[in-house]
Amino acid sequence: MKIHLKSNIQLGVVPTHLRFVGTLVPDADGKFPRDAAGAILVVAGMRELCAISPVKFTCVQVSFFPGADPAEIDEVVAGLKALDLEVDFILMVGGVNPMNPADEDAVVAQLVPTLKAAIAHGARTVSSTSIEEWMSTDARRDGAAFEAAIAQNVKVHLRAYEEAGLADSCVESWHIEYLRPGEFKTFTSLERGWAFVSAANRALGRKFFKQLVDAAHCGDSGVSMADNAALIARIAAAGELGIFHASAKTTRGCLSTDDGWIGALLTAMAQTGELRQVFVELFDHEDPALEPLRALEPGHGIDTRDGRSYNEVVADGLAETARRLNNLAARGILKG
């Protein structure tokens, strides 16, 4: 049965379920993995998902890594746009610490080419976790050290903003995502992520940076559902609320494993009147790139497919999320 969206919210997918290693990460020459027919795997995977999804989704957030061949990026974007999908960029940064002044040039050097590619392809939004190094062994920064981390991040991101030419570009907003404790040490909650976003906007003089809300990271942050919902309302009132990721806490698998976080926080986002985009996001529980995360949280390694392929699990997640959006519209919380 086909589901038709009844609100003005854009529904999309973050195709991390197709795996980083073997699909999203380019090789040493910047080339993306392809199938036997020569199609780039992320495009082929999304083509299948579009065919089986019971609801038409209209956007996709693709992770782009430093060093990807520009011609390959062109092919990925063209292939996804041919599926009638708006393509948003997720800027990936690795091997450098954005909070460390010594790494400033290296961080900017990774961000700017992908930002320029986003502009070249007409992206309206970009997103990133570029405020901290993933799985760093650094200690948590609090007090003055936390303020220094924010200040350095503001410097880095405003440099990238200027050097990429974002001011007069098609990019309307940059959405910042924090991660769960362990993946990050310092920016590990909605409030701490927002501290950077608000500081960056004050320095820039416009509300360009937005706070991405990921239900999984909220659920794993140690902050209650009610406190996260209250903070969402405050962020929205400040004009700094961004994209919502419908993703299950701990397992990052089937949305049925999230213990209510997606529904509660999606409603909180909708109640603000500032919700624009919702992305379903799952991860492959055997992705080699995520072995450190499985070691950190064994729940991330649980197979939640229940006999389905990962595209089928995502299709079910799209259906569930579409029903939630439709019922938020039926209750008058979202505009029809």
Coordinates of C-alpha atoms in Angstrom, one line a residue:
M1 CA 0.0 0.0 0.0
K2 CA 1.4 3.4 -1.0
I3 CA 1.6 6.1 1.6
H4 CA 1.1 9.7 0.6
L5 CA 2.7 12.5 2.8
K6 CA 0.1 14.9 4.1
S7 CA 2.4 17.6 5.5
N8 CA 5.0 19.9 4.0
I9 CA 7.9 18.1 5.6
Q10 CA 10.6 16.7 3.4
L11 CA 11.3 13.1 4.1
G12 CA 14.6 11.5 3.2
V13 CA 17.3 9.0 3.9
V14 CA 20.9 9.0 5.1
P15 CA 22.2 5.9 3.2
T16 CA 24.7 4.8 5.9
H17 CA 22.9 1.4 5.9
L18 CA 24.7 0.7 2.6
R19 CA 28.0 0.7 4.6
F20 CA 30.9 3.1 4.8
V21 CA 33.5 0.5 3.9
G22 CA 32.6 -0.9 0.5
T23 CA 30.2 1.8 -0.6
L24 CA 30.5 5.3 0.8
V25 CA 34.3 5.6 1.3
P26 CA 36.3 6.2 -1.8
D27 CA 39.5 4.2 -2.5
A28 CA 43.0 5.6 -2.5
D29 CA 42.4 7.1 -6.0
G30 CA 39.2 8.8 -4.9
K31 CA 37.0 6.3 -6.8
F32 CA 33.7 5.0 -5.3
P33 CA 33.0 1.2 -5.2
R34 CA 30.9 -0.1 -8.1
D35 CA 28.7 -3.1 -8.8
A36 CA 29.3 -5.7 -11.6
A37 CA 27.4 -3.5 -14.1
G38 CA 29.7 -0.5 -13.3
A39 CA 27.1 1.5 -11.3
I40 CA 28.3 3.3 -8.2
L41 CA 27.0 1.3 -5.3
V42 CA 25.4 4.1 -3.4
V43 CA 23.4 5.1 -6.4
A44 CA 22.4 1.5 -7.1
G45 CA 21.4 1.0 -3.5
M46 CA 19.3 4.1 -3.5
R47 CA 17.7 3.1 -6.8
E48 CA 16.5 -0.2 -5.2
L49 CA 15.3 1.7 -2.1
C50 CA 13.3 4.1 -4.2
A51 CA 11.6 1.2 -6.0
I52 CA 10.6 -0.7 -2.8
S53 CA 9.7 2.2 -0.5
P54 CA 6.0 2.5 0.2
V55 CA 6.3 6.3 0.4
K56 CA 8.0 8.6 -2.1
F57 CA 10.9 10.3 -0.3
T58 CA 12.5 13.3 -1.9
C59 CA 16.0 13.9 -0.4
V60 CA 19.2 12.1 0.5
Q61 CA 22.1 13.1 2.7
V62 CA 25.3 11.6 1.4
S63 CA 28.6 11.4 3.3
F64 CA 31.4 12.8 1.2
F65 CA 35.0 12.2 2.4
P66 CA 38.1 14.2 1.7
G67 CA 40.0 13.0 -1.4
A68 CA 37.0 11.9 -3.4
D69 CA 37.5 12.4 -7.1
P70 CA 35.4 15.4 -8.2
A71 CA 34.3 13.5 -11.3
E72 CA 33.1 10.6 -9.1
I73 CA 31.2 13.1 -6.9
D74 CA 29.6 14.5 -10.1
E75 CA 28.5 11.0 -11.0
V76 CA 27.0 10.2 -7.6
V77 CA 25.1 13.4 -7.4
A78 CA 23.8 13.1 -11.0
G79 CA 22.8 9.5 -10.4
L80 CA 20.8 10.5 -7.2
K81 CA 19.2 13.5 -8.9
A82 CA 18.1 11.2 -11.7
L83 CA 16.1 9.3 -9.0
D84 CA 14.3 12.6 -8.3
L85 CA 16.2 13.2 -5.1
E86 CA 17.5 16.4 -3.7
V87 CA 21.1 15.8 -2.6
D88 CA 22.5 17.3 0.6
F89 CA 26.1 16.9 1.6
I90 CA 27.5 15.5 4.9
L91 CA 31.0 16.8 5.3
M92 CA 33.3 14.1 6.7
V93 CA 36.5 15.0 8.5
G94 CA 39.0 12.5 9.8
G95 CA 42.4 12.2 11.4
V96 CA 42.4 15.8 12.7
N97 CA 41.0 17.5 15.9
P98 CA 38.9 20.6 15.2
M99 CA 39.4 21.7 18.8
N100 CA 43.2 21.7 18.5
P101 CA 44.6 25.0 17.1
A102 CA 47.5 23.0 15.7
D103 CA 45.1 21.1 13.4
E104 CA 43.2 24.2 12.2
D105 CA 44.7 24.3 8.7
A106 CA 44.3 20.6 8.2
V107 CA 40.6 20.7 9.3
V108 CA 39.8 23.7 7.0
A109 CA 41.7 21.9 4.1
Q110 CA 39.3 18.9 4.5
L111 CA 36.1 21.0 4.8
V112 CA 36.6 23.5 2.0
P113 CA 36.7 21.2 -1.0
T114 CA 33.6 19.4 0.0
L115 CA 31.8 22.7 0.7
K116 CA 32.8 23.9 -2.7
A117 CA 31.5 20.7 -4.2
A118 CA 28.2 21.2 -2.4
I119 CA 28.0 24.7 -3.9
A120 CA 28.8 23.4 -7.4
H121 CA 26.0 20.9 -7.1
G122 CA 23.4 23.3 -5.8
A123 CA 23.0 21.8 -2.3
R124 CA 20.7 23.8 0.0
T125 CA 22.1 22.3 3.2
V126 CA 25.3 20.8 4.4
S127 CA 25.7 18.8 7.6
S128 CA 28.7 17.6 9.6
T129 CA 30.1 16.3 12.9
S130 CA 33.1 18.5 12.4
I131 CA 33.3 19.9 15.9
E132 CA 35.3 17.0 17.4
E133 CA 37.4 14.0 16.2
W134 CA 35.6 10.7 16.2
M135 CA 36.7 8.2 18.8
S136 CA 39.4 10.4 20.1
T137 CA 41.3 9.4 23.2
D138 CA 41.3 13.0 24.4
A139 CA 39.8 13.8 27.8
R140 CA 36.4 15.6 28.1
R141 CA 36.7 19.3 28.1
D142 CA 34.7 21.3 30.6
G143 CA 34.8 24.9 32.0
A144 CA 37.4 27.1 30.5
A145 CA 38.7 24.2 28.3
F146 CA 35.1 23.7 26.9
E147 CA 34.9 27.5 26.1
A148 CA 38.3 27.3 24.4
A149 CA 37.1 24.3 22.3
I150 CA 34.0 26.3 21.2
A151 CA 36.2 29.3 20.3
Q152 CA 38.5 27.2 18.2
N153 CA 35.7 25.5 16.5
V154 CA 34.1 28.9 15.7
K155 CA 37.4 30.0 14.2
V156 CA 37.7 26.8 12.1
H157 CA 34.2 26.9 10.8
L158 CA 34.1 30.6 10.0
R159 CA 37.4 30.1 8.1
A160 CA 35.8 27.3 6.1
Y161 CA 32.7 29.5 5.5
E162 CA 34.8 32.3 4.1
E163 CA 37.3 30.2 2.1
A164 CA 34.5 28.1 0.5
G165 CA 32.5 31.2 -0.4
L166 CA 29.3 30.2 1.4
A167 CA 28.1 33.8 2.0
D168 CA 26.6 34.3 -1.5
S169 CA 26.1 30.6 -2.4
C170 CA 23.1 28.3 -2.8
V171 CA 23.9 26.7 0.7
E172 CA 21.3 28.1 3.1
S173 CA 22.4 26.4 6.3
W174 CA 25.1 24.2 7.9
H175 CA 23.7 21.6 10.3
I176 CA 26.0 20.5 13.1
E177 CA 25.6 17.1 14.7
Y178 CA 27.0 16.0 18.1
L179 CA 27.6 12.4 18.9
R180 CA 27.0 10.0 21.8
P181 CA 29.5 9.8 24.7
G182 CA 32.4 7.6 23.6
E183 CA 32.2 8.6 20.0
F184 CA 32.8 12.1 21.2
K185 CA 34.2 13.1 24.6
T186 CA 33.2 16.8 24.7
F187 CA 30.2 17.6 22.5
T188 CA 28.1 14.8 23.7
S189 CA 24.6 16.3 24.3
L190 CA 22.2 18.6 22.6
E191 CA 22.9 21.5 24.9
R192 CA 26.7 21.2 24.4
G193 CA 26.3 21.0 20.6
W194 CA 24.0 24.0 20.6
A195 CA 26.7 26.0 22.6
F196 CA 28.8 25.8 19.5
V197 CA 26.0 26.6 17.1
S198 CA 24.9 29.7 18.9
A199 CA 28.5 30.9 19.3
A200 CA 29.2 30.4 15.6
N201 CA 26.1 32.3 14.7
R202 CA 26.9 35.2 17.0
A203 CA 30.4 35.5 15.5
L204 CA 29.0 35.3 11.9
G205 CA 26.1 37.7 12.5
R206 CA 23.5 35.5 11.0
K207 CA 21.6 32.3 11.8
F208 CA 23.4 30.1 9.3
F209 CA 24.5 27.3 11.6
K210 CA 21.7 25.0 12.8
Q211 CA 21.6 22.3 15.4
L212 CA 20.9 18.9 13.9
V213 CA 18.8 16.7 16.3
D214 CA 19.4 13.0 16.1
A215 CA 17.0 10.9 18.2
A216 CA 19.7 8.2 18.7
H217 CA 22.3 10.6 20.1
C218 CA 19.7 12.3 22.3
G219 CA 18.7 8.9 23.6
D220 CA 22.2 7.8 24.3
S221 CA 23.4 11.2 25.8
G222 CA 22.2 10.5 29.3
V223 CA 19.8 13.5 29.1
S224 CA 16.1 12.7 29.7
M225 CA 13.5 12.7 26.9
A226 CA 11.6 15.6 28.6
D227 CA 14.8 17.7 28.9
N228 CA 15.7 17.1 25.3
A229 CA 12.2 18.1 24.2
A230 CA 12.4 21.3 26.3
L231 CA 15.8 22.1 24.8
I232 CA 14.4 21.6 21.3
A233 CA 11.8 24.2 21.9
R234 CA 14.5 26.7 23.2
I235 CA 16.7 26.0 20.1
A236 CA 13.8 26.6 17.8
A237 CA 12.8 29.8 19.5
A238 CA 16.4 31.0 18.9
G239 CA 16.1 30.3 15.2
E240 CA 18.8 27.6 15.3
L241 CA 16.9 24.3 15.0
G242 CA 17.9 22.1 12.1
I243 CA 17.4 18.7 10.5
F244 CA 15.9 15.7 12.4
H245 CA 17.4 12.2 12.1
A246 CA 15.0 9.4 12.8
S247 CA 17.5 6.9 14.1
A248 CA 17.2 4.3 16.9
K249 CA 19.4 4.8 20.0
T250 CA 22.1 2.2 20.8
T251 CA 21.4 -0.3 18.0
R252 CA 21.2 2.3 15.2
G253 CA 19.2 -0.4 13.4
C254 CA 15.5 -1.0 12.9
L255 CA 13.4 2.0 14.2
S256 CA 11.4 -0.5 16.3
T257 CA 14.4 -0.7 18.7
D258 CA 14.4 3.0 19.8
D259 CA 12.2 2.8 22.9
G260 CA 10.1 5.8 22.0
W261 CA 12.7 8.4 21.4
I262 CA 12.0 9.0 17.7
G263 CA 8.2 9.5 18.3
A264 CA 8.7 11.8 21.3
L265 CA 11.4 14.0 19.7
L266 CA 9.8 14.1 16.3
T267 CA 6.6 15.5 18.0
A268 CA 8.7 18.0 19.9
M269 CA 10.3 19.1 16.7
A270 CA 7.0 19.4 14.9
Q271 CA 5.5 21.4 17.8
T272 CA 8.0 24.2 17.3
G273 CA 6.8 24.9 13.8
E274 CA 10.4 24.9 12.6
L275 CA 10.7 21.3 11.4
R276 CA 11.6 21.2 7.7
Q277 CA 13.4 17.9 7.0
V278 CA 13.3 14.4 8.5
F279 CA 15.9 11.8 7.5
V280 CA 15.7 8.1 8.3
E281 CA 19.2 6.8 9.3
L282 CA 20.3 3.2 10.0
F283 CA 23.7 1.6 10.0
D284 CA 24.9 -1.9 8.9
H285 CA 25.7 -3.8 12.2
E286 CA 28.7 -5.4 10.4
D287 CA 30.2 -2.4 8.7
P288 CA 34.0 -2.7 9.2
A289 CA 34.3 1.1 9.6
L290 CA 32.1 0.9 12.7
E291 CA 34.1 -1.8 14.6
P292 CA 35.3 0.7 17.2
L293 CA 31.7 1.7 17.9
R294 CA 30.7 -2.0 18.3
A295 CA 33.5 -2.3 20.8
L296 CA 32.3 0.8 22.7
E297 CA 28.6 -0.3 22.6
P298 CA 27.9 -4.0 21.9
G299 CA 24.3 -3.1 21.2
H300 CA 25.4 -1.5 18.0
G301 CA 26.4 -5.0 16.8
I302 CA 22.9 -6.5 17.1
D303 CA 21.3 -7.6 13.9
T304 CA 17.8 -6.0 13.9
R305 CA 16.8 -6.9 10.4
D306 CA 14.5 -9.8 11.4
G307 CA 15.0 -11.5 8.0
R308 CA 14.9 -8.4 5.9
S309 CA 17.6 -6.7 3.8
Y310 CA 18.9 -3.4 5.0
N311 CA 17.0 -1.6 2.2
E312 CA 13.8 -3.3 3.4
V313 CA 14.5 -2.2 7.0
V314 CA 14.9 1.4 5.8
A315 CA 11.8 1.1 3.7
D316 CA 9.9 0.1 6.8
G317 CA 11.5 3.0 8.6
L318 CA 10.3 5.4 5.9
A319 CA 6.8 4.0 6.2
E320 CA 6.7 4.3 10.0
T321 CA 8.1 7.9 9.8
A322 CA 5.7 8.9 7.1
R323 CA 2.8 7.6 9.2
R324 CA 4.0 9.6 12.2
L325 CA 4.3 12.7 10.0
N326 CA 0.8 12.2 8.6
N327 CA -0.7 11.7 12.0
L328 CA 1.0 14.9 13.3
A329 CA -0.7 16.6 10.4
A330 CA -4.0 15.0 11.2
R331 CA -3.7 16.3 14.8
G332 CA -2.9 19.8 13.6
I333 CA 0.6 19.8 14.9
L334 CA 2.1 19.9 11.4
K335 CA 0.7 22.0 8.6
G336 CA -1.0 19.9 5.8

